[in-house]
Amino acid sequence: MSIKEDPDIRASRPIRPLPNLIFMSRWLQLPLYLGLILAQAVYVFHFWVELTDLIGAAFGNATSLEHILTAVSVDGAPRGTKLTETTIMLVVLGLIDVVMISNLLIMVIVGGYETFVSRMNLESHPDQPEWLSHVNASVLKVKLATAIIGISSIHLLKTFINASAYDVKVLLAQTGIHLTFLVSALAIAYTDKLLNASHGPDSHQ
């Protein structure tokens, strides 16, 4: 008859040097997440620059209007000379694109740190994101895939608004890429569902 080791004794036992070194190597990812925080700051600055130009153009500022028209102009398409509904739509789509990429960065930074580096102990924090309460590597992959589909949708919509300036092959290629992202996300979600089912409570009965 085998004697089971007391979990408290096992927990208090010091980790051997090599496993401890391997385990501590997870902190090498910390500079990567700090770098993503700096990238997030750059996106925030870019968002406010674009928004300021849009507001300035709406109030008749010539410099802001020039910046806006340059930002939304596409090679092969006639360049606009005033702030139109289409121009505003393209700028707003660009702002939404920045927000969605920022959300993607937050998911990678917070979810990745919580999953692969160290617990943040946010269970009792009133501002804890809802998705963080059940985040793991599989959930994070599905959420990242969904966010990438949203970003791809924004880019595809911006392309179709200026469809006359693009070759048919470009339109088909971007549509194909978007569908590839969509199929990949469905495959990841389905695989995650199968894995969860195989590790369910009834799988060992």
Short mmCIF file of N, CA and C in Angstrom, two decimals, residues 109-115 118-123 125 132:
data_model
loop_
_atom_site.label_atom_id
_atom_site.label_comp_id
_atom_site.label_asym_id
_atom_site.label_seq_id
_atom_site.Cartn_x
_atom_site.Cartn_y
_atom_site.Cartn_z
N ILE A 109 -1.38 41.85 -22.93
CA ILE A 109 -0.59 42.28 -21.77
C ILE A 109 -1.13 41.67 -20.48
N VAL A 110 -2.42 41.92 -20.20
CA VAL A 110 -3.01 41.47 -18.94
C VAL A 110 -3.19 39.96 -18.93
N GLY A 111 -3.81 39.43 -19.99
CA GLY A 111 -4.05 37.99 -20.05
C GLY A 111 -2.77 37.19 -20.14
N GLY A 112 -1.81 37.67 -20.93
CA GLY A 112 -0.55 36.96 -21.06
C GLY A 112 0.24 36.96 -19.76
N TYR A 113 0.28 38.11 -19.09
CA TYR A 113 1.00 38.19 -17.81
C TYR A 113 0.36 37.27 -16.78
N GLU A 114 -0.98 37.30 -16.71
CA GLU A 114 -1.70 36.47 -15.74
C GLU A 114 -1.52 34.99 -16.05
N THR A 115 -1.46 34.63 -17.34
CA THR A 115 -1.39 33.23 -17.72
C THR A 115 0.02 32.66 -17.68
N SER A 118 2.78 35.64 -13.87
CA SER A 118 2.46 35.62 -12.45
C SER A 118 1.00 36.06 -12.26
N ARG A 119 0.39 35.54 -11.22
CA ARG A 119 -0.98 35.94 -10.90
C ARG A 119 -1.01 37.39 -10.44
N MET A 120 -2.08 38.09 -10.80
CA MET A 120 -2.22 39.50 -10.44
C MET A 120 -3.15 39.68 -9.23
N ASN A 121 -3.81 38.59 -8.79
CA ASN A 121 -4.67 38.63 -7.62
C ASN A 121 -5.71 39.75 -7.70
N LEU A 122 -6.46 39.74 -8.80
CA LEU A 122 -7.49 40.77 -9.01
C LEU A 122 -8.89 40.26 -8.70
N GLU A 123 -9.00 39.08 -8.06
CA GLU A 123 -10.31 38.47 -7.86
C GLU A 123 -11.29 39.38 -7.13
N HIS A 125 -10.94 42.74 -6.90
CA HIS A 125 -10.82 44.12 -7.36
C HIS A 125 -12.10 44.51 -8.11
N LEU A 132 -11.19 38.24 -17.53
CA LEU A 132 -9.98 37.82 -16.85
C LEU A 132 -10.25 36.78 -15.78
#
